[in-house]
PDB file of C-alpha atoms in Angstrom:
ATOM      1  CA  UNK A   1      64.183  10.079 -10.474  1.00 48.00           C
ATOM      2  CA  UNK A   2      66.563   9.500  -7.596  1.00 51.00           C
ATOM      3  CA  UNK A   3      66.469   6.891  -5.558  1.00 52.00           C
ATOM      4  CA  UNK A   4      65.740   9.326  -2.394  1.00 54.00           C
ATOM      5  CA  UNK A   5      63.223  11.032  -4.937  1.00 56.00           C
ATOM      6  CA  UNK A   6      61.608   7.373  -5.691  1.00 57.00           C
ATOM      7  CA  UNK A   7      60.648   6.986  -1.832  1.00 64.00           C
ATOM      8  CA  UNK A   8      58.627  10.454  -1.634  1.00 66.00           C
ATOM      9  CA  UNK A   9      54.782  10.724  -2.290  1.00 75.00           C
ATOM     10  CA  UNK A  10      54.104  11.075  -6.019  1.00 75.00           C
ATOM     11  CA  UNK A  11      52.772  14.894  -5.250  1.00 86.00           C
ATOM     12  CA  UNK A  12      55.618  15.954  -3.391  1.00 90.00           C
ATOM     13  CA  UNK A  13      58.025  14.303  -6.506  1.00 86.00           C
ATOM     14  CA  UNK A  14      55.887  15.892  -8.893  1.00 87.00           C
ATOM     15  CA  UNK A  15      55.881  19.492  -7.359  1.00 90.00           C
ATOM     16  CA  UNK A  16      60.077  19.035  -7.087  1.00 91.00           C
ATOM     17  CA  UNK A  17      60.261  18.535 -10.588  1.00 86.00           C
ATOM     18  CA  UNK A  18      57.952  21.461 -11.600  1.00 90.00           C
ATOM     19  CA  UNK A  19      60.360  23.311  -9.104  1.00 94.00           C
ATOM     20  CA  UNK A  20      63.367  22.246 -10.800  1.00 91.00           C
ATOM     21  CA  UNK A  21      61.486  22.396 -14.323  1.00 87.00           C
ATOM     22  CA  UNK A  22      60.767  26.410 -13.566  1.00 90.00           C
ATOM     23  CA  UNK A  23      64.428  26.827 -12.314  1.00 93.00           C
ATOM     24  CA  UNK A  24      65.937  24.946 -15.140  1.00 90.00           C
ATOM     25  CA  UNK A  25      64.002  27.488 -17.372  1.00 89.00           C
ATOM     26  CA  UNK A  26      64.845  30.705 -15.685  1.00 94.00           C
ATOM     27  CA  UNK A  27      68.444  29.492 -15.948  1.00 95.00           C
ATOM     28  CA  UNK A  28      68.160  29.027 -19.844  1.00 94.00           C
ATOM     29  CA  UNK A  29      66.582  32.096 -19.943  1.00 95.00           C
ATOM     30  CA  UNK A  30      69.178  34.557 -18.383  1.00 96.00           C
ATOM     31  CA  UNK A  31      72.011  32.231 -20.629  1.00 96.00           C
ATOM     32  CA  UNK A  32      69.739  33.150 -23.537  1.00 96.00           C
ATOM     33  CA  UNK A  33      69.779  36.786 -22.416  1.00 96.00           C
ATOM     34  CA  UNK A  34      73.262  37.125 -21.931  1.00 97.00           C
ATOM     35  CA  UNK A  35      74.314  35.371 -25.229  1.00 96.00           C
ATOM     36  CA  UNK A  36      71.754  38.060 -26.941  1.00 96.00           C
ATOM     37  CA  UNK A  37      73.652  40.893 -25.327  1.00 96.00           C
ATOM     38  CA  UNK A  38      76.907  39.673 -26.237  1.00 96.00           C
ATOM     39  CA  UNK A  39      75.953  39.448 -30.059  1.00 96.00           C
ATOM     40  CA  UNK A  40      74.210  42.828 -30.058  1.00 96.00           C
ATOM     41  CA  UNK A  41      77.151  44.143 -28.156  1.00 95.00           C
ATOM     42  CA  UNK A  42      79.271  43.215 -31.372  1.00 95.00           C
ATOM     43  CA  UNK A  43      76.607  45.217 -33.575  1.00 95.00           C
ATOM     44  CA  UNK A  44      77.350  48.667 -32.855  1.00 93.00           C
ATOM     45  CA  UNK A  45      75.462  49.937 -35.830  1.00 95.00           C
ATOM     46  CA  UNK A  46      72.041  49.117 -34.413  1.00 95.00           C
ATOM     47  CA  UNK A  47      69.773  51.278 -33.082  1.00 95.00           C
ATOM     48  CA  UNK A  48      68.598  50.626 -29.328  1.00 95.00           C
ATOM     49  CA  UNK A  49      65.116  49.581 -30.638  1.00 97.00           C
ATOM     50  CA  UNK A  50      66.757  47.165 -33.474  1.00 97.00           C
ATOM     51  CA  UNK A  51      68.999  45.676 -30.490  1.00 97.00           C
ATOM     52  CA  UNK A  52      65.963  45.419 -28.328  1.00 97.00           C
ATOM     53  CA  UNK A  53      64.132  43.440 -31.141  1.00 98.00           C
ATOM     54  CA  UNK A  54      67.398  41.256 -32.154  1.00 97.00           C
ATOM     55  CA  UNK A  55      67.837  40.214 -28.392  1.00 97.00           C
ATOM     56  CA  UNK A  56      63.836  39.113 -28.020  1.00 97.00           C
ATOM     57  CA  UNK A  57      63.908  37.288 -31.584  1.00 98.00           C
ATOM     58  CA  UNK A  58      67.029  35.605 -30.336  1.00 97.00           C
ATOM     59  CA  UNK A  59      66.047  34.811 -26.877  1.00 97.00           C
ATOM     60  CA  UNK A  60      62.574  33.353 -28.495  1.00 97.00           C
ATOM     61  CA  UNK A  61      64.725  31.131 -30.791  1.00 97.00           C
ATOM     62  CA  UNK A  62      67.094  29.829 -28.040  1.00 96.00           C
ATOM     63  CA  UNK A  63      64.319  29.086 -25.446  1.00 95.00           C
ATOM     64  CA  UNK A  64      62.698  27.430 -28.610  1.00 96.00           C
ATOM     65  CA  UNK A  65      65.601  25.261 -29.205  1.00 95.00           C
ATOM     66  CA  UNK A  66      65.919  24.500 -25.592  1.00 92.00           C
ATOM     67  CA  UNK A  67      62.540  23.299 -25.476  1.00 91.00           C
ATOM     68  CA  UNK A  68      62.759  21.110 -28.392  1.00 95.00           C
ATOM     69  CA  UNK A  69      66.108  19.485 -27.079  1.00 93.00           C
ATOM     70  CA  UNK A  70      64.057  19.041 -23.772  1.00 90.00           C
ATOM     71  CA  UNK A  71      61.414  17.196 -25.403  1.00 93.00           C
ATOM     72  CA  UNK A  72      63.831  14.969 -27.160  1.00 96.00           C
ATOM     73  CA  UNK A  73      65.914  13.923 -23.885  1.00 94.00           C
ATOM     74  CA  UNK A  74      62.587  13.183 -22.395  1.00 92.00           C
ATOM     75  CA  UNK A  75      61.084  11.103 -24.848  1.00 95.00           C
ATOM     76  CA  UNK A  76      64.316   9.450 -25.210  1.00 97.00           C
ATOM     77  CA  UNK A  77      64.299   9.010 -21.335  1.00 95.00           C
ATOM     78  CA  UNK A  78      60.635   7.285 -21.647  1.00 95.00           C
ATOM     79  CA  UNK A  79      62.022   4.878 -24.253  1.00 97.00           C
ATOM     80  CA  UNK A  80      65.072   3.732 -22.407  1.00 97.00           C
ATOM     81  CA  UNK A  81      62.499   3.419 -19.009  1.00 96.00           C
ATOM     82  CA  UNK A  82      60.332   0.924 -21.293  1.00 96.00           C
ATOM     83  CA  UNK A  83      63.113  -0.725 -22.838  1.00 97.00           C
ATOM     84  CA  UNK A  84      65.244  -1.382 -19.271  1.00 97.00           C
ATOM     85  CA  UNK A  85      61.647  -2.200 -17.717  1.00 97.00           C
ATOM     86  CA  UNK A  86      61.281  -5.015 -20.345  1.00 97.00           C
ATOM     87  CA  UNK A  87      64.755  -6.192 -19.965  1.00 97.00           C
ATOM     88  CA  UNK A  88      63.939  -6.255 -16.050  1.00 97.00           C
ATOM     89  CA  UNK A  89      60.860  -8.265 -16.355  1.00 97.00           C
ATOM     90  CA  UNK A  90      62.398 -10.962 -18.531  1.00 97.00           C
ATOM     91  CA  UNK A  91      65.429 -11.391 -15.959  1.00 97.00           C
ATOM     92  CA  UNK A  92      63.073 -11.503 -13.101  1.00 97.00           C
ATOM     93  CA  UNK A  93      61.053 -14.211 -14.901  1.00 97.00           C
ATOM     94  CA  UNK A  94      64.195 -16.171 -15.685  1.00 97.00           C
ATOM     95  CA  UNK A  95      65.347 -16.177 -12.287  1.00 97.00           C
ATOM     96  CA  UNK A  96      62.084 -17.246 -11.248  1.00 97.00           C
ATOM     97  CA  UNK A  97      62.216 -20.305 -13.578  1.00 96.00           C
ATOM     98  CA  UNK A  98      65.260 -20.843 -12.727  1.00 96.00           C
ATOM     99  CA  UNK A  99      64.833 -21.305  -8.991  1.00 96.00           C
ATOM    100  CA  UNK A 100      61.647 -23.187  -9.901  1.00 96.00           C
ATOM    101  CA  UNK A 101      63.554 -25.872 -11.842  1.00 95.00           C
ATOM    102  CA  UNK A 102      66.205 -25.735  -9.329  1.00 94.00           C
ATOM    103  CA  UNK A 103      63.549 -26.310  -6.094  1.00 94.00           C
ATOM    104  CA  UNK A 104      62.352 -28.964  -8.259  1.00 94.00           C
ATOM    105  CA  UNK A 105      65.469 -30.703  -9.023  1.00 93.00           C
ATOM    106  CA  UNK A 106      66.393 -30.471  -5.471  1.00 93.00           C
ATOM    107  CA  UNK A 107      62.850 -32.085  -4.455  1.00 92.00           C
ATOM    108  CA  UNK A 108      63.555 -34.576  -7.162  1.00 90.00           C
ATOM    109  CA  UNK A 109      66.794 -35.419  -5.806  1.00 88.00           C
ATOM    110  CA  UNK A 110      65.432 -35.733  -2.400  1.00 89.00           C
ATOM    111  CA  UNK A 111      62.615 -37.924  -3.356  1.00 85.00           C
ATOM    112  CA  UNK A 112      65.235 -40.522  -5.010  1.00 84.00           C
ATOM    113  CA  UNK A 113      67.473 -40.288  -2.161  1.00 83.00           C
ATOM    114  CA  UNK A 114      64.545 -41.241   0.023  1.00 85.00           C
ATOM    115  CA  UNK A 115      63.206 -44.124  -2.047  1.00 86.00           C
ATOM    116  CA  UNK A 116      66.645 -45.436  -2.344  1.00 74.00           C
ATOM    117  CA  UNK A 117      66.575 -46.120   1.364  1.00 64.00           C
TER     118      UNK A 117
END
């Protein structure tokens, strides 16, 4: 999700994601249809019915491959998000600890300087 998308209300972002998914699917369907036509165009011995069936099966197979690929990408994105969130939490804890230790050291130094006087 982009920075601009992150600032949008969840309902709007979800709607935009659905539209993007629909457009992606339509684009893939069109591309699969074109690949199927090119394939059957080289098989000039097919009847019209056979050509239509080969194209239908090819498109169906291509869309199944696309769906599986997208599911794999989504799963990996979720894994990476979880990993990066954990790294971020760890770094945030370390930074907080460093700030607290620095503040304690500063306070200790100030206290020591005041007692020396």
